[in-house]
Amino acid sequence: MSQHREYPRYNARESEPKWRKIWDDEKLFQTKNEDPRPKYYVLEMFPYPSGRIHMGHVRNYAMGDVVARYKRARGFNVLHPMGWDAFGMPAENAAMQNNTHPATWTYANIAAMKAQLKSMGLSLDWDREIATCDPSYYKHQQAMFIDFMKAGLVERKVSKVNWDPVDQTVLANEQVIDGRGWRSGALVEQKELTQWFMKITDYAEELDAALDTLDRWPEKVRLMQRNWIGKSEGLMVRWALDQASAPKGFTELDIYTTRPDTLFGASFMAIAPDHPLAKAASDRNPALAAFCDECRRMGTSVAALETAEKRGFDTGIKAVHPFDPEWKVPVYVANFILMDYGTGAIFGCPAGDQRDIEFATKYRLPILPVIVPADDTGRAAALKDIAEGKPYVDDGVMINSRFLDGMTTDAAFNEVANRLASESMGGRPVASRKVNYRLRDWGISRQRYWGCPIPMIHCEVCGVVPVPKKDLPVKLPDDVTFDRPGNPLDHHATWKHVGCPQCGKPARRETDTMDTFGDSSWYFARFTDPWNEDAPTTPAAVNSWLPVNQYIGGIEHAILHLLYARFWTRAMHKTGHAAVDEPFEGLFTQGMVVHETYKAADGTWLTPAEIRIESGANGRRAFRLSDNSEIGIGDIEKMSKSRRNTVDPDDIIGTYGADTARWFMLSDSPPERDVNWTEDGVQGAGRFVQRAWRICCEIADLSGVDHVGHFGADSTAVRRAAHKALSGVTDDVERLRFNRCVAHVYELSNAMSGALAKGNVTPDMAAALREAATIFVQLLAPMMPHLAEECWAVLGHAGLAGNARWPVLEKALLVEDSFTYPVQVNGKKRADVTVSRTAPQAEVEAAVLADAAVQRALEGRPPKKIIVVPLRIVNVVG
RNA sequence: GCCCCUGUGGCGGAAUUGGUAGACGCGACCGACUCAAAAUCGGUUUCCGCAAGGAGUGCUGGUUCGAUUCCGGCCAGGGGCACCA
């Protein structure tokens, strides 16, 4: 029987600040660039300083901290920094609402959130803290922008842009979701503006190809980026225009197609309303001009564009088929053709494309099948479908296609490409292979105040002139007002007036600021030497630290942030600011934190704090605390203010301590999946904190721990449990499977408390338990660092747990002398047979056949076959 | 519409990647301690069955000595992209 000595409860509220102060005083987490140990860079996506951290942050940073602390224990020089993604709209909104300056609001939020993050006990090097709104940061961003421009990676062009009418600013394509602004939710309009662009399309091929090298990224994210870049391989084909019908000066029409194999199924051409040919044709046809105008007006809202009916207008122009001068097809203007993809013109093959067949049906154009499945039944079905208006879009064999007949899709593609490439029109080949991308250039101009000023000056004489680097940073003016819509920089009385750096004449500053995604596209590089005032990066530092070994953040950044950062890093490489192309070697995207919702009868949502849960054998019921009325338990959803199902990290840390919050966040759910925050779960985590503490206290009190002799069977089992847990946690931290790490730790604690409960602790058992407890605390340390320090101290170890090296695994302990085979008869488990680990196959078979349960299952029949998988399983086939 | 992912107890999930399905936690139930409760400790907990035994990883076929794992078809849920030629 256990002695059941009483130990004081572990008091997180006293213990946690104490250890944090010691870590701070010892400068435990300050990282030196010149440290000779091998480097490891672990980074969590830095937060926007909204004012308070939320549970998503807790989960993200708890995971990153496990990796950082583990790698530190493994002997790495770990870089684990933190900063603030501090520019953006909310600061301006707050300025408007509360009449505070965005900077005041932002820095107050940073201070508040920093205190919250500190209370989590993260092993961060706060000396490297950066805020993107600080001139000492954006100064370098401006310098890089100028370098990028000189390297030809920045462009100023007139373009149709996504205009958010609520935020009164331009949005990148990536920031338009379902036709609405990603922040405001307003229906986005199309507007023609002169804007600054980053030429990300110059890297389209590289950004696509290099995805193959990112083998430590989630497949899902790579796929999303691949789809976003949207590479397609096709053919540019030049069609001659029938001169009798074409406007003057137009002799040919270039189209882009990925299906040149279907060329003999062509029944019409379609061009964008903004296509030069459409404009020329409009000049002599008022009805066509009206149609094009209408299409353009439709285009003001992205949403309208998507739901719009597919319509066309016959220009009267005919195009000549590249393989048959006698074959002429009509040229339509169509509202669904995009001017900025391919050439803004297509040929339509109705039998092989859903949209084309709809169009052909509507305008009574021919529908000729050219590809069908090779087998007879498939062919018949496909022909029937096409006749009924359903296209056949898959590969197959060619029909109705002259010299292509009988060829496969691929062969026909190549045949057409080769034949047309060797023919010429006006001295150029009729067709050439061409790769196209869906990816558009990154428009970075924002008509906002709270962002990084674009360091350019517009001079009437000299044109657009970069601000000389000696004049950087272009600082935001402090005295701005937010009392009217639009860009406060534009309204400022003096800021934008400046002398031209070249000719000295009065000139105008660029008042657009940079998309805040620019700020987060290089912060990971700045962390490597944030003290360098002269340049964005220091070669020795940036090139030894990058790439980030492990980056952790939300899946919502799968496209925007991660694609921009990959581009920016390449641009930095090109301009000499870094020597790598890929910023993030390993990427992990964690799931969301979700919580039950509670909805009162009148439809209002209640917070978890306003209700009480009763659970019994027949389920869980919720009651409102104020009036005891029963409340409906709703779906489990992402924590959000609108559903009122949020839990404040401060409350949890105040009640249970940071370790409990961290432990619960890491347990149960696999980190890439959503985790359901439950009060029961947190209490369970809190119970374990107490249990771990008690076990360590009990073991610390044992006598005979310095035993150095033979370990008996029981004590060996305890040691084995410890080393199995060590092996398991090591393996699973490396693979970021934190829920399994937690399970291994629980198993070890069960083994230790089981041994303690038996009582009569022999000296060898005491020694085994002490060894096990030491390992236990070290396994705990990356996840519950404060508790680990307290246990480390009570066990009498010198120094800090946070400074201890990872325990050494005794592999021999994991292997037992004997092995118990599960024995199946005809695939069903019937017995366990224990034999020596080294027993030869014949001996295993003999032991199995001698087993009574096996004999019973065989019912006297001789076994047909015995399959022995060494150290796995035995299956007897009867 | 196209592309991708996921379906395992009351719940979150585990399963050495083709080898004992349900580790670990939560919840529930039983017991100990207690005047009592909380806390703590011990036990039970996939389903049917008193048991022997049988069934069982969304459904349905297949491959295999053996399938949660591989292949085909279907169903359900989630995500991404969406006039991209």
GROMACS .gro file of N, CA, C and O in nm, chain A residues 259-265 321 323 370-371 396-420:
model
  144
  259ARG      N    1  -0.564   2.264  -7.622
  259ARG     CA    2  -0.614   2.145  -7.692
  259ARG      C    3  -0.605   2.160  -7.843
  259ARG      O    4  -0.706   2.153  -7.915
  260PRO      N    5  -0.483   2.177  -7.898
  260PRO     CA    6  -0.472   2.189  -8.044
  260PRO      C    7  -0.519   2.061  -8.115
  260PRO      O    8  -0.554   2.066  -8.232
  261ASP      N    9  -0.522   1.951  -8.040
  261ASP     CA   10  -0.569   1.825  -8.100
  261ASP      C   11  -0.714   1.835  -8.148
  261ASP      O   12  -0.756   1.763  -8.237
  262THR      N   13  -0.790   1.927  -8.089
  262THR     CA   14  -0.932   1.937  -8.126
  262THR      C   15  -0.957   2.042  -8.235
  262THR      O   16  -1.069   2.085  -8.255
  263LEU      N   17  -0.850   2.079  -8.304
  263LEU     CA   18  -0.860   2.188  -8.401
  263LEU      C   19  -0.965   2.162  -8.510
  263LEU      O   20  -1.029   2.255  -8.560
  264PHE      N   21  -0.984   2.035  -8.546
  264PHE     CA   22  -1.083   2.007  -8.651
  264PHE      C   23  -1.226   2.006  -8.597
  264PHE      O   24  -1.321   1.985  -8.673
  265GLY      N   25  -1.239   2.029  -8.467
  265GLY     CA   26  -1.373   2.043  -8.410
  265GLY      C   27  -1.412   2.190  -8.393
  265GLY      O   28  -1.516   2.221  -8.335
  321HIS      N   29  -0.931   2.854  -9.121
  321HIS     CA   30  -0.874   2.740  -9.049
  321HIS      C   31  -0.729   2.717  -9.091
  321HIS      O   32  -0.699   2.719  -9.211
  323PHE      N   33  -0.552   2.467  -9.124
  323PHE     CA   34  -0.523   2.350  -9.209
  323PHE      C   35  -0.608   2.347  -9.336
  323PHE      O   36  -0.599   2.253  -9.413
  370VAL      N   37  -1.480   1.517  -8.218
  370VAL     CA   38  -1.348   1.487  -8.272
  370VAL      C   39  -1.269   1.392  -8.182
  370VAL      O   40  -1.171   1.334  -8.226
  371ILE      N   41  -1.310   1.376  -8.060
  371ILE     CA   42  -1.243   1.281  -7.971
  371ILE      C   43  -1.348   1.194  -7.904
  371ILE      O   44  -1.449   1.245  -7.853
  396GLY      N   45  -0.873   1.036  -7.564
  396GLY     CA   46  -0.931   0.926  -7.641
  396GLY      C   47  -0.864   0.916  -7.775
  396GLY      O   48  -0.744   0.943  -7.786
  397VAL      N   49  -0.940   0.875  -7.877
  397VAL     CA   50  -0.884   0.869  -8.012
  397VAL      C   51  -0.956   0.971  -8.100
  397VAL      O   52  -1.072   1.005  -8.078
  398MET      N   53  -0.882   1.015  -8.203
  398MET     CA   54  -0.933   1.121  -8.290
  398MET      C   55  -1.027   1.063  -8.396
  398MET      O   56  -1.000   0.957  -8.453
  399ILE      N   57  -1.136   1.136  -8.422
  399ILE     CA   58  -1.224   1.106  -8.536
  399ILE      C   59  -1.256   1.238  -8.607
  399ILE      O   60  -1.233   1.345  -8.550
  400ASN      N   61  -1.309   1.228  -8.727
  400ASN     CA   62  -1.350   1.347  -8.805
  400ASN      C   63  -1.239   1.451  -8.814
  400ASN      O   64  -1.266   1.569  -8.822
  401SER      N   65  -1.113   1.405  -8.810
  401SER     CA   66  -1.003   1.501  -8.800
  401SER      C   67  -0.896   1.477  -8.906
  401SER      O   68  -0.777   1.500  -8.881
  402ARG      N   69  -0.939   1.430  -9.025
  402ARG     CA   70  -0.848   1.416  -9.138
  402ARG      C   71  -0.722   1.338  -9.100
  402ARG      O   72  -0.734   1.225  -9.053
  403PHE      N   73  -0.605   1.399  -9.112
  403PHE     CA   74  -0.480   1.325  -9.090
  403PHE      C   75  -0.457   1.285  -8.945
  403PHE      O   76  -0.365   1.211  -8.914
  404LEU      N   77  -0.542   1.335  -8.856
  404LEU     CA   78  -0.524   1.298  -8.714
  404LEU      C   79  -0.603   1.173  -8.678
  404LEU      O   80  -0.582   1.115  -8.570
  405ASP      N   81  -0.695   1.133  -8.763
  405ASP     CA   82  -0.785   1.024  -8.728
  405ASP      C   83  -0.710   0.901  -8.678
  405ASP      O   84  -0.611   0.858  -8.738
  406GLY      N   85  -0.759   0.847  -8.568
  406GLY     CA   86  -0.700   0.726  -8.512
  406GLY      C   87  -0.589   0.753  -8.412
  406GLY      O   88  -0.550   0.665  -8.336
  407MET      N   89  -0.538   0.877  -8.411
  407MET     CA   90  -0.431   0.907  -8.317
  407MET      C   91  -0.485   0.925  -8.175
  407MET      O   92  -0.603   0.953  -8.157
  408THR      N   93  -0.395   0.909  -8.077
  408THR     CA   94  -0.434   0.942  -7.940
  408THR      C   95  -0.431   1.095  -7.925
  408THR      O   96  -0.374   1.166  -8.008
  409THR      N   97  -0.489   1.141  -7.815
  409THR     CA   98  -0.492   1.285  -7.786
  409THR      C   99  -0.351   1.345  -7.787
  409THR      O  100  -0.327   1.446  -7.851
  410ASP      N  101  -0.259   1.277  -7.717
  410ASP     CA  102  -0.123   1.330  -7.707
  410ASP      C  103  -0.054   1.334  -7.843
  410ASP      O  104   0.012   1.432  -7.877
  411ALA      N  105  -0.070   1.227  -7.919
  411ALA     CA  106  -0.006   1.220  -8.051
  411ALA      C  107  -0.062   1.329  -8.141
  411ALA      O  108   0.013   1.395  -8.215
  412ALA      N  109  -0.193   1.350  -8.133
  412ALA     CA  110  -0.256   1.452  -8.217
  412ALA      C  111  -0.206   1.592  -8.179
  412ALA      O  112  -0.180   1.676  -8.265
  413PHE      N  113  -0.193   1.615  -8.047
  413PHE     CA  114  -0.139   1.743  -7.997
  413PHE      C  115  -0.004   1.770  -8.064
  413PHE      O  116   0.019   1.877  -8.121
  414ASN      N  117   0.084   1.670  -8.058
  414ASN     CA  118   0.219   1.689  -8.110
  414ASN      C  119   0.218   1.703  -8.262
  414ASN      O  120   0.295   1.783  -8.318
  415GLU      N  121   0.133   1.626  -8.327
  415GLU     CA  122   0.127   1.632  -8.473
  415GLU      C  123   0.086   1.773  -8.519
  415GLU      O  124   0.147   1.831  -8.608
  416VAL      N  125  -0.018   1.825  -8.455
  416VAL     CA  126  -0.065   1.960  -8.490
  416VAL      C  127   0.044   2.062  -8.461
  416VAL      O  128   0.074   2.148  -8.544
  417ALA      N  129   0.104   2.051  -8.343
  417ALA     CA  130   0.208   2.147  -8.305
  417ALA      C  131   0.322   2.145  -8.405
  417ALA      O  132   0.369   2.250  -8.449
  418ASN      N  133   0.366   2.025  -8.443
  418ASN     CA  134   0.479   2.014  -8.534
  418ASN      C  135   0.446   2.065  -8.674
  418ASN      O  136   0.525   2.135  -8.735
  419ARG      N  137   0.329   2.026  -8.725
  419ARG     CA  138   0.293   2.069  -8.861
  419ARG      C  139   0.281   2.221  -8.869
  419ARG      O  140   0.332   2.283  -8.962
  420LEU      N  141   0.211   2.279  -8.770
  420LEU     CA  142   0.189   2.424  -8.776
  420LEU      C  143   0.317   2.502  -8.750
  420LEU      O  144   0.334   2.612  -8.801
   0.00000   0.00000   0.00000
